[in-house]
mmCIF file of C-alpha atoms and ligand atoms in Angstrom:
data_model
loop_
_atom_site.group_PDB
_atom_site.id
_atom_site.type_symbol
_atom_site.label_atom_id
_atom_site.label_comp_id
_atom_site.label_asym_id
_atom_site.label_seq_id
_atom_site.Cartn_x
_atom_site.Cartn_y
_atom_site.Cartn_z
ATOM 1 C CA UNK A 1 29.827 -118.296 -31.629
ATOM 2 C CA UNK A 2 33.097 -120.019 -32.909
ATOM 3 C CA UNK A 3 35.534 -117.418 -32.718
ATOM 4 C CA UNK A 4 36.245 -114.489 -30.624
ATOM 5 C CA UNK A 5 38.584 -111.678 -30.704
ATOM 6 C CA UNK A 6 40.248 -110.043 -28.256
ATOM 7 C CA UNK A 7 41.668 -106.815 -27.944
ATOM 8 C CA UNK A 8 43.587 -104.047 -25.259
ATOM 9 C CA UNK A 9 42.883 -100.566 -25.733
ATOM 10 C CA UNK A 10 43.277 -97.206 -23.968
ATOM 11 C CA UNK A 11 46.076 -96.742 -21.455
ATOM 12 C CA UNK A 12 47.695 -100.209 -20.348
ATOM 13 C CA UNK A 13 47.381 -101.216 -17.134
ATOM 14 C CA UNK A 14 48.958 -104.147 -14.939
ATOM 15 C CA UNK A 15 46.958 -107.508 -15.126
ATOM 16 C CA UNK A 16 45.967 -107.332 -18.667
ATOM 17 C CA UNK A 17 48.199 -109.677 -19.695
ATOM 18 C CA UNK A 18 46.260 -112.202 -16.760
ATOM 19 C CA UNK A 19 42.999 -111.159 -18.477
ATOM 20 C CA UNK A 20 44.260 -112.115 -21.819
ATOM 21 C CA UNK A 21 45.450 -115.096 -20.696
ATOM 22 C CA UNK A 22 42.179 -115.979 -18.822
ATOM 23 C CA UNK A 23 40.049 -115.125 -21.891
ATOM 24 C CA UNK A 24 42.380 -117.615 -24.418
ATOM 25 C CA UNK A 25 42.340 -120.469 -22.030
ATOM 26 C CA UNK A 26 38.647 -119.714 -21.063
ATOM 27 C CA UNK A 27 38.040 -119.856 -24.902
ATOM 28 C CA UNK A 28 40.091 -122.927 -26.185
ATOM 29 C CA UNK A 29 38.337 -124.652 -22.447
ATOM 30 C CA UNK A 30 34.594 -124.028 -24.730
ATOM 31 C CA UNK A 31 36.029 -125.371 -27.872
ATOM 32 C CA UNK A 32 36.655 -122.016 -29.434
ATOM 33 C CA UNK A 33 39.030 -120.396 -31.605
ATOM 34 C CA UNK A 34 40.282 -116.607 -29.991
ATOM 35 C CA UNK A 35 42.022 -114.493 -32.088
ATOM 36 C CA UNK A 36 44.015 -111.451 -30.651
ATOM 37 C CA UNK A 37 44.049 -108.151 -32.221
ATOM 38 C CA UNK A 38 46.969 -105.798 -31.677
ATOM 39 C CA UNK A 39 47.147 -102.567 -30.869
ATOM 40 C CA UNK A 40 43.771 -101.998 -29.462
ATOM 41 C CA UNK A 41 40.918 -100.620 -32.165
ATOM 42 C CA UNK A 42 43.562 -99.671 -34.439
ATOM 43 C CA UNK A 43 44.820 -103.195 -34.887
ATOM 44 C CA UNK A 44 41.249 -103.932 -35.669
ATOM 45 C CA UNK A 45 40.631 -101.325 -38.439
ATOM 46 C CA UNK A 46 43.604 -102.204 -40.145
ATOM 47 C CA UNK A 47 43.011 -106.310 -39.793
ATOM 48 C CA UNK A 48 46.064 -106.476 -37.758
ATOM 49 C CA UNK A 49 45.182 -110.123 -35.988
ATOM 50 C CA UNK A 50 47.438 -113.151 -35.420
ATOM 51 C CA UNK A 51 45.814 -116.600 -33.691
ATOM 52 C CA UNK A 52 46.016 -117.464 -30.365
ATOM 53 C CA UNK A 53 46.706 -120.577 -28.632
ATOM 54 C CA UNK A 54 47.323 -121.756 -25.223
ATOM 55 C CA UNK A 55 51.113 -121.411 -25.779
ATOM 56 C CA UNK A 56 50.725 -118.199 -27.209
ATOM 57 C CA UNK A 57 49.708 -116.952 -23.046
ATOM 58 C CA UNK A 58 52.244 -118.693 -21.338
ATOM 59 C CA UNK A 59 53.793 -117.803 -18.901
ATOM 60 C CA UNK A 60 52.238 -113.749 -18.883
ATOM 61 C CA UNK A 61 50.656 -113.601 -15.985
ATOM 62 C CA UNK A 62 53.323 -112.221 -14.081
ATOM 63 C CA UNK A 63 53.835 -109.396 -16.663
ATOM 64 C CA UNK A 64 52.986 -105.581 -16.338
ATOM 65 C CA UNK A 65 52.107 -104.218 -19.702
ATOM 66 C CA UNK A 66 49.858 -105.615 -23.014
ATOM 67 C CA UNK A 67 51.393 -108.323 -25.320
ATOM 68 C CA UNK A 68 48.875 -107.472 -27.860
ATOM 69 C CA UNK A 69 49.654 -103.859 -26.981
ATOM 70 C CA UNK A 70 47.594 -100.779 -26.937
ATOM 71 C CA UNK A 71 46.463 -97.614 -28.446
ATOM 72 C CA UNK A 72 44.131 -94.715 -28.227
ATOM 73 C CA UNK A 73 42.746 -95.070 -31.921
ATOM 74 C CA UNK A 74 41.408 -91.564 -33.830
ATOM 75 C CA UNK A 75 40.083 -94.370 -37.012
ATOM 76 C CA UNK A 76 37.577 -95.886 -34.650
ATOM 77 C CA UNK A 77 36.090 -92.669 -33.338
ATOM 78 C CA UNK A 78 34.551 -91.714 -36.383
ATOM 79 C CA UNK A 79 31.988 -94.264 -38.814
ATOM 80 C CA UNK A 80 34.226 -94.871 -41.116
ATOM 81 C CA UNK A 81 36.536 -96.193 -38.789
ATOM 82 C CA UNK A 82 34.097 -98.575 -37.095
ATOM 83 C CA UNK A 83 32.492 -99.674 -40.534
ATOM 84 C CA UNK A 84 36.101 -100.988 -41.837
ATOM 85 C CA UNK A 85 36.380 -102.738 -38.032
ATOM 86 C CA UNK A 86 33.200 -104.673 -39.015
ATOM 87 C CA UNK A 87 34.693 -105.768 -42.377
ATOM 88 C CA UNK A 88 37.781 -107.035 -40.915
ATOM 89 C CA UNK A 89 35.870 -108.911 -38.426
ATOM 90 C CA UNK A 90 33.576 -110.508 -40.879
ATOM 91 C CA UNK A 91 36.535 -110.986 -43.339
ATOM 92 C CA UNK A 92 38.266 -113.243 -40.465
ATOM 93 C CA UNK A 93 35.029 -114.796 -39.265
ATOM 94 C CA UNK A 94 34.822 -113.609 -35.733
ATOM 95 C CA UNK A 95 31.346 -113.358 -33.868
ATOM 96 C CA UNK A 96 32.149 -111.307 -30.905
ATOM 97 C CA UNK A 97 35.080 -109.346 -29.285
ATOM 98 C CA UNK A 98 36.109 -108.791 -25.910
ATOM 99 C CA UNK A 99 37.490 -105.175 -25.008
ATOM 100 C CA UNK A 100 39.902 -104.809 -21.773
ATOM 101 C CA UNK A 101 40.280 -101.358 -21.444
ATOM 102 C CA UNK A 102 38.499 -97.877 -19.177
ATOM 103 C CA UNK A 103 35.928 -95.457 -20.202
ATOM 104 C CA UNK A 104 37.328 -94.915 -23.479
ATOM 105 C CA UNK A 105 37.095 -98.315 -24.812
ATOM 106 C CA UNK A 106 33.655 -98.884 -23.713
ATOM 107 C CA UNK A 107 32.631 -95.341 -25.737
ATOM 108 C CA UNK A 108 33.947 -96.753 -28.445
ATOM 109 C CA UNK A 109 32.675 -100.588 -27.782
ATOM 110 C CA UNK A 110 29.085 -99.448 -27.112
ATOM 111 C CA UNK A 111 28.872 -97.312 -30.280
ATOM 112 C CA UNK A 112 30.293 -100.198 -32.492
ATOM 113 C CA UNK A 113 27.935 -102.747 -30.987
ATOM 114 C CA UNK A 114 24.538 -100.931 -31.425
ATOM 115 C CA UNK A 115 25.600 -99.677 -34.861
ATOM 116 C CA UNK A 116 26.561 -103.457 -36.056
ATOM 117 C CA UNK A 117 25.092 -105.535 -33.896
ATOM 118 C CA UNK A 118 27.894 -107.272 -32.682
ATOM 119 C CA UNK A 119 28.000 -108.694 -29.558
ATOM 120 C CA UNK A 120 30.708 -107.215 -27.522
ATOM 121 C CA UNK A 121 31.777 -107.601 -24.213
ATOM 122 C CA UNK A 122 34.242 -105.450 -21.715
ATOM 123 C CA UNK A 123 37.118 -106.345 -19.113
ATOM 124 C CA UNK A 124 37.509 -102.963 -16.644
ATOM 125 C CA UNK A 125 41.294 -102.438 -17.109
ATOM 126 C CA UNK A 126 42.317 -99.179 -16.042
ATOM 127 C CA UNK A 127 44.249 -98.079 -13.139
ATOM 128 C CA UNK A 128 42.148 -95.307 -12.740
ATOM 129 C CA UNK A 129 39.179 -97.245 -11.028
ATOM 130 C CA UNK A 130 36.734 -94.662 -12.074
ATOM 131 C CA UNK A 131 34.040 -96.881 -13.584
ATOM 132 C CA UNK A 132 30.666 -98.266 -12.461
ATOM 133 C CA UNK A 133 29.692 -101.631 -12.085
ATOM 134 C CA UNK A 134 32.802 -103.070 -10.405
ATOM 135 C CA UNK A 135 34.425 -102.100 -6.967
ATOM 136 C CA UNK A 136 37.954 -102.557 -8.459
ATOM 137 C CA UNK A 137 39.199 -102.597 -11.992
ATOM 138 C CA UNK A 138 42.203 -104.635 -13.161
ATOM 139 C CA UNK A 139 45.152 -102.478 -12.477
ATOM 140 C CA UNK A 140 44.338 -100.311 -9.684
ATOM 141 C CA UNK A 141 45.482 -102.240 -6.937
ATOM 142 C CA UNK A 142 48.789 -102.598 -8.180
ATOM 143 C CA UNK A 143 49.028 -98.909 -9.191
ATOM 144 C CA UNK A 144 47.960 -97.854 -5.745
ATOM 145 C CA UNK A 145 50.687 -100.068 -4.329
ATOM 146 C CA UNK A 146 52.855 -98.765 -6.737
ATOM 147 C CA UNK A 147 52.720 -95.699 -5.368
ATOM 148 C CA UNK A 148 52.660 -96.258 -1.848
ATOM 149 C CA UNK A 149 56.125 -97.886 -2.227
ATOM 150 C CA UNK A 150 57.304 -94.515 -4.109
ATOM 151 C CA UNK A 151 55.835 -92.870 -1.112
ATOM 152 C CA UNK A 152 57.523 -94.669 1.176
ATOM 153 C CA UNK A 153 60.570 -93.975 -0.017
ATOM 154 C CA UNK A 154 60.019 -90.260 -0.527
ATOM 155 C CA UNK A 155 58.683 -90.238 3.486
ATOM 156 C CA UNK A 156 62.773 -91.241 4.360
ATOM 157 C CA UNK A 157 64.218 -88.038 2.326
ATOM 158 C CA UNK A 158 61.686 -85.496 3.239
ATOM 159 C CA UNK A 159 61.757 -86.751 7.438
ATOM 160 C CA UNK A 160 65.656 -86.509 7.054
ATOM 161 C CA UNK A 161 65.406 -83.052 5.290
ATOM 162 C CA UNK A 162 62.206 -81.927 7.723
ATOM 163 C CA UNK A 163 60.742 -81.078 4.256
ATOM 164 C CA UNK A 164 57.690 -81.028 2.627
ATOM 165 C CA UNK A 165 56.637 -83.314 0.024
ATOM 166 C CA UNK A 166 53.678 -82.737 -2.732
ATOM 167 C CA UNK A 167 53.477 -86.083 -5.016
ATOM 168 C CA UNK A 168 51.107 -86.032 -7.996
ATOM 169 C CA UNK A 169 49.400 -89.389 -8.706
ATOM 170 C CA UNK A 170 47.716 -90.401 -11.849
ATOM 171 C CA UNK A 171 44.023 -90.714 -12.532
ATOM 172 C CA UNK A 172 43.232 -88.574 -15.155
ATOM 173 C CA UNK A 173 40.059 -86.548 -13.528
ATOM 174 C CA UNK A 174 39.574 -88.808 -10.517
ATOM 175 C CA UNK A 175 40.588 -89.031 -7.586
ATOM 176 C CA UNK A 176 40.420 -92.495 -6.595
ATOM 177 C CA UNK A 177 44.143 -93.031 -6.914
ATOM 178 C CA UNK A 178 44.987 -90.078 -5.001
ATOM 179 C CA UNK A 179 42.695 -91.354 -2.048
ATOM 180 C CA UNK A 180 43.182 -94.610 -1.242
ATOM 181 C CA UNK A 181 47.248 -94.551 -1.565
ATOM 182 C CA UNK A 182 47.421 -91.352 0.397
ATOM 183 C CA UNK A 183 45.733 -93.077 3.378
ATOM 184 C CA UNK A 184 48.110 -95.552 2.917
ATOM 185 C CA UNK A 185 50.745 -93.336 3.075
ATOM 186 C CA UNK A 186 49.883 -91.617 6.339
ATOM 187 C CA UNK A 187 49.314 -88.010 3.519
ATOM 188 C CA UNK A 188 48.898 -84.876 6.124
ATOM 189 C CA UNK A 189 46.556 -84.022 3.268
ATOM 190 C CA UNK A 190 45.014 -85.269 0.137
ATOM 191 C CA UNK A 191 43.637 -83.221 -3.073
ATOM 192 C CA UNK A 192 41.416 -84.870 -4.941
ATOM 193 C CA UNK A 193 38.967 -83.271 -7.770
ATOM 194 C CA UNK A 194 35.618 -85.052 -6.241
ATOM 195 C CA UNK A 195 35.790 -83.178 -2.544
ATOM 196 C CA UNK A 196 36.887 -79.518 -4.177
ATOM 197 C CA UNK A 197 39.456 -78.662 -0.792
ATOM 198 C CA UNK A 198 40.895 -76.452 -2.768
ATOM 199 C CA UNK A 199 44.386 -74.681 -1.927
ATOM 200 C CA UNK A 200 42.427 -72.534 0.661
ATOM 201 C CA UNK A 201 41.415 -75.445 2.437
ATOM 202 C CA UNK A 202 44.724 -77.197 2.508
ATOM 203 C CA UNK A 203 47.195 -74.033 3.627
ATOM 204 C CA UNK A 204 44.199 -73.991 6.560
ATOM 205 C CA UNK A 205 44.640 -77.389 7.146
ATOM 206 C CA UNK A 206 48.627 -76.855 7.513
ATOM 207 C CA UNK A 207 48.316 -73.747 9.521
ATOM 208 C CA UNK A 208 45.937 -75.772 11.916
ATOM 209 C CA UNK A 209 48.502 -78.726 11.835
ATOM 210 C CA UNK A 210 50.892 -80.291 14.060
ATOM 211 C CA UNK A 211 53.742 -77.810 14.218
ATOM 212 C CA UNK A 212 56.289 -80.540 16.047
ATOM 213 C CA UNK A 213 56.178 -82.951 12.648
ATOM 214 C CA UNK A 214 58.102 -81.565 10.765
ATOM 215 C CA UNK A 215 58.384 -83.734 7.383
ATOM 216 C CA UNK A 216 54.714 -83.345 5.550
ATOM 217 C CA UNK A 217 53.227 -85.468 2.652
ATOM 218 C CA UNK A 218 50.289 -84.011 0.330
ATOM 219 C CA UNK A 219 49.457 -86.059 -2.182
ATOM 220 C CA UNK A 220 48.074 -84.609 -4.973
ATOM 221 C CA UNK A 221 45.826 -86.236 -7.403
ATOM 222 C CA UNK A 222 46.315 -85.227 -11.412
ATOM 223 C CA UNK A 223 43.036 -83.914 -12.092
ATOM 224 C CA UNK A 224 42.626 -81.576 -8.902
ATOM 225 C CA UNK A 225 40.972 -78.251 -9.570
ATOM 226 C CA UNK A 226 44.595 -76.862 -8.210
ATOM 227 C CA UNK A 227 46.176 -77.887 -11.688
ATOM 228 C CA UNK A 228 48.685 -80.238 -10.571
ATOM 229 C CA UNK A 229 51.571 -80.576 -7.686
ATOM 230 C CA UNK A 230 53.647 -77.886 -8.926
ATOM 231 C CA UNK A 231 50.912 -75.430 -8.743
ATOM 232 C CA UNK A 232 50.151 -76.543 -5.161
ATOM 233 C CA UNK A 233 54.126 -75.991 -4.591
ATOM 234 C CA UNK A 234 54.243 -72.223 -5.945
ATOM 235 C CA UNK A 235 51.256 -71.499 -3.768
ATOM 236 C CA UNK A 236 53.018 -73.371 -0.899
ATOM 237 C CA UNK A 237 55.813 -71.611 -1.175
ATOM 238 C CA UNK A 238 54.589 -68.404 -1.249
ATOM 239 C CA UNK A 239 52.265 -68.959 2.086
ATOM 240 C CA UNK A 240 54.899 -70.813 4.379
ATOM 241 C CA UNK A 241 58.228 -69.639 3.324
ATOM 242 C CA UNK A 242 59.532 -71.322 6.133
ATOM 243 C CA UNK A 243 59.092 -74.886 4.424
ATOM 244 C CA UNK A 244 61.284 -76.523 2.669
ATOM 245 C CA UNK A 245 59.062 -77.493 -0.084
ATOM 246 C CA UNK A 246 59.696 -80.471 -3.092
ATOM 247 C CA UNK A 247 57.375 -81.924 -5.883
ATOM 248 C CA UNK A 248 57.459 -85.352 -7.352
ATOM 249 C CA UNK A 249 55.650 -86.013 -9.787
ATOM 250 C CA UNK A 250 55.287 -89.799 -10.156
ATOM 251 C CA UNK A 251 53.825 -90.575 -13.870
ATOM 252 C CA UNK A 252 54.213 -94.015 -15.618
ATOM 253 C CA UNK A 253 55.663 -95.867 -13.088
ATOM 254 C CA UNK A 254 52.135 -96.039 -12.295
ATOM 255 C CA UNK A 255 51.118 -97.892 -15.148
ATOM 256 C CA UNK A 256 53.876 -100.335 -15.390
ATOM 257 C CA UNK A 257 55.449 -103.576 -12.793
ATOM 258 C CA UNK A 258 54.286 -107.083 -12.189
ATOM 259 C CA UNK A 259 50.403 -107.180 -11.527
ATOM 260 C CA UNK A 260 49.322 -107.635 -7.453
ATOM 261 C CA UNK A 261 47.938 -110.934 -6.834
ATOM 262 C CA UNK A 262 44.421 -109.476 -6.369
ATOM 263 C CA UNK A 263 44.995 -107.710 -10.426
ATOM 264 C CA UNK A 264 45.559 -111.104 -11.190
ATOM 265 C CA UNK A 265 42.757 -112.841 -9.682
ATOM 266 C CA UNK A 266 40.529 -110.114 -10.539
ATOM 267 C CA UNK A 267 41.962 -110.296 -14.128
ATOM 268 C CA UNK A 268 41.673 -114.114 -14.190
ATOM 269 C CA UNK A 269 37.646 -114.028 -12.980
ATOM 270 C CA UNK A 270 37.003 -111.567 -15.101
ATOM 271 C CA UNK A 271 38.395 -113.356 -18.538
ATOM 272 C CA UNK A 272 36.490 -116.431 -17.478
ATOM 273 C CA UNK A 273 33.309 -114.717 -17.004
ATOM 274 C CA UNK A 274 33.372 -112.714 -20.112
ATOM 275 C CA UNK A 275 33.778 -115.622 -22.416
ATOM 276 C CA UNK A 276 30.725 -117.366 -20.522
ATOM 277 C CA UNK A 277 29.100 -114.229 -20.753
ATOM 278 C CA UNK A 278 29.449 -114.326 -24.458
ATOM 279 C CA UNK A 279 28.260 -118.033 -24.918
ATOM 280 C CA UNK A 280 25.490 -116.601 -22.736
ATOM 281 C CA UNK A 281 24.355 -113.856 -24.946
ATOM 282 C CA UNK A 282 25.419 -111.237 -23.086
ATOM 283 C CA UNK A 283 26.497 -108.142 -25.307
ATOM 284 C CA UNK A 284 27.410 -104.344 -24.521
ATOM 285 C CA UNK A 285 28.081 -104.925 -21.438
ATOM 286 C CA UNK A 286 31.264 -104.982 -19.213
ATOM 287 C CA UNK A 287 31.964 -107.661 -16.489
ATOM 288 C CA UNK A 288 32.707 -106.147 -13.154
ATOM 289 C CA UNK A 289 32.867 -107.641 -9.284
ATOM 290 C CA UNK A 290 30.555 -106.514 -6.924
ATOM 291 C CA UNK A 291 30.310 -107.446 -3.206
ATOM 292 C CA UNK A 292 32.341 -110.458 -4.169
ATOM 293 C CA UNK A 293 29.906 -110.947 -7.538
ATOM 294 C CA UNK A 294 30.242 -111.255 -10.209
ATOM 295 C CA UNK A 295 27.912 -108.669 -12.264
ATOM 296 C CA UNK A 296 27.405 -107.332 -15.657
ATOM 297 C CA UNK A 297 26.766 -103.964 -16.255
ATOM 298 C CA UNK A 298 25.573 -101.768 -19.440
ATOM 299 C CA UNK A 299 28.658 -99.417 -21.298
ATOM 300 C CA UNK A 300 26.845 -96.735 -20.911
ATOM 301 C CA UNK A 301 26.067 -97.204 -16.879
ATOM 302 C CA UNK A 302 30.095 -98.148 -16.731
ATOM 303 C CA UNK A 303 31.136 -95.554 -18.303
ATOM 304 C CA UNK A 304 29.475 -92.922 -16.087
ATOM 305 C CA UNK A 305 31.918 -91.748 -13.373
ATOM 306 C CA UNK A 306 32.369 -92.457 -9.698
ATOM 307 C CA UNK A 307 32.599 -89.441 -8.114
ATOM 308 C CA UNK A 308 31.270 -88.011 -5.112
ATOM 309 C CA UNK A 309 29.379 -91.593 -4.932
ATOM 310 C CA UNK A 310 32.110 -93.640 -4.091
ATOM 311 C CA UNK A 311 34.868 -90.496 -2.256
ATOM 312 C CA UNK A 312 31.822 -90.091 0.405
ATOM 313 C CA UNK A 313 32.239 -87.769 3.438
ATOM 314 C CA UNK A 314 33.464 -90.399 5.524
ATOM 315 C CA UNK A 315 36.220 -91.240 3.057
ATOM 316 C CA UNK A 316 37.388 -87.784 3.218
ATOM 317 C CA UNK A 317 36.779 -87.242 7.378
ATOM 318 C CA UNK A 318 39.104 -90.353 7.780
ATOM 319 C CA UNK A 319 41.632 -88.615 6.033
ATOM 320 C CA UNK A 320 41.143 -85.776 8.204
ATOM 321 C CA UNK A 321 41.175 -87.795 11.623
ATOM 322 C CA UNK A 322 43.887 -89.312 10.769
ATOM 323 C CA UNK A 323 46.193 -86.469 9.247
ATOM 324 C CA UNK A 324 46.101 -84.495 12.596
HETATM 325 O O1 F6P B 1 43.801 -93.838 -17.753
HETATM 326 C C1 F6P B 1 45.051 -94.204 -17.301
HETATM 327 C C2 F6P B 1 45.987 -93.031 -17.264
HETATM 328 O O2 F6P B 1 47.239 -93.471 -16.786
HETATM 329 C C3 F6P B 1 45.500 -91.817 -16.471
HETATM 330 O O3 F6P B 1 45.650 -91.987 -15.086
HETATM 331 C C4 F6P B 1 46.333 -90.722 -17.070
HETATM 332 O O4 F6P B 1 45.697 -89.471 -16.945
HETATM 333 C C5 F6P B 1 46.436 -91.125 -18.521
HETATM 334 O O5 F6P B 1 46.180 -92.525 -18.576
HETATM 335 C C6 F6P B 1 47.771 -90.817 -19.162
HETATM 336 O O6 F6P B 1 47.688 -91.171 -20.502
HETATM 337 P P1 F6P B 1 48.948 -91.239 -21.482
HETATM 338 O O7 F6P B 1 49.744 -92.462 -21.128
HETATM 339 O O8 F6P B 1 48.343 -91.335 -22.832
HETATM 340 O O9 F6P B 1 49.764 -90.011 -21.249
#
């Protein structure tokens, strides 16, 4: 191996730029040339590279978003696509890529390296944290806090207004999001698609509530069965018309700001251990952290969801303790 690519693909999240940075510096430290490919597997079907160097990552570490940038590519879900990736890879000389990216990018990294034989190995960057093989991917932790500072904020309006608040938080069909930043939040309630409350559950939960607080938070995770924090409003309304009831629905701001320092750590051990992995042989496979180790773990093991695996009972009866 002489030469490795590196890519971003699927949504962006914050602390790619630290993996980037980590997999360059990792690679020039083993006396290899890395070459960065932009926008994700599009970049790479259409031979879109440019040469890295240890200037070329300085001073990124700090910085929310992709330098290489990112897409969602159509080209490189179909053969065709994935045979012309190939050719520009062999066309530039590079031996094995490294994906940062979520579920999507390893579908499309596991299909590419069985059908070419090219060693490939993934970074979990996603603010989702909905795959296998790693306790936290790169991203979520600053997402999470991301939203707990929105939160915050949105706690001082609805307590002055004695309203209620329903926030929607990213994470396409999980729930992760959702779970951890509403217990951070102090949520009176939490709907999330792995524990299926449902709108019946939650209107019993508020008619069993405290009736002296007055100012309410339900947080609302995107993929919930309900269809979103505006559909949990109109139901809302209609059962307590004595609430004054708001929606916020937070979006992007999830995805962007400077990474936490655990996103970059994480980020930074994870670049590292993916070009070893490489020099080691390792190949469809994504590098995760696990009980403080570092572990690879097959594409298509990563790739299957966490769902009622990781949002256990106890998960959800702490919410409920501590929402009374
Ligand atoms: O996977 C990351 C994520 O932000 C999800 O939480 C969300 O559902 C999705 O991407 C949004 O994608 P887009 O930016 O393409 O609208």
């Amino acid at each position: 191996i002489k030469n490795i690519g590196v890519l971003t693909s699927g949504g962006d999240a914050p602390g790619m730029n630290a993996a980037i940075r980590a997999v360059v510096r990792a690679a020039i430290y083993y006396d290899l040339q890395v070459t960065g490919i932009l926008r994700g597997y599009e970049g790479l079907v259409h031979g879109d590279f440019i040469e890295m160097n240890r200037k070329s990552v300085a001073n990124i570490i700090q910085r929310g978003g992709t330098i290489l940038k990112t897409a969602r590519s159509d080209a490189f879900r179909t053969k065709e696509g994935r045979q012309q990736a190939y050719e520009q890879l062999k066309k530039h000389n590079i031996d094995a890529l490294i994906v940062i990216g979520g579920d999507g990018t390893f579908t499309g990294a596991n299909l590419f390296t069985r059908e070419f034989n090219f060693p490939v190995v993934g970074l979990p960057g996603t603010i989702d944290n909905d795959l296998q093989g790693t306790d936290f991917t790169i991203g979520y932790d600053t997402a999470i806090n991301t939203v707990v500072n929105a939160v915050d904020k949105i706690r001082d309006t609805a307590e002055s207004h004695d309203r209620l608040f329903i926030v929607e938080v990213m994470g396409r069909d999980s729930g992760l999001i959702a779970l951890r930043s509403g217990i951070g939040v102090g949520a009176e309630a939490i709907l999330i698609p792995e524990a299926n409350m449902g709108v019946g559950g939650l209107v019993e939960r508020l008619e069993n509530g405290r009736k002296d607080k007055a100012s309410k938070i339900i947080i609302v995770a995107e993929g919930d069965e309900v269809g979103g924090a505006f559909n949990v409003g109109e139901i809302l309304k209609e059962k307590f018309p004595n609430y004054d009831i708001r929606v916020s629905v937070l979006g992007h701001i999830q995805r962007g700001g400077k990474p936490s320092c655990m996103d970059r750590v994480l980020a930074s051990r994870f670049g590292v251990a993916a070009v070893e992995g490489v020099l080691n042989g390792q190949s469809g496979v994504m590098v995760g952290q696990v009980n403080r180790e570092v572990v690879f773990t097959k594409f298509d093991q990563a790739i299957k969801h966490i769902d009622a695996q990781e949002v256990s009972p106890a998960w959800l009866k702490l919410v409920e303790i501590l929402s009374l």
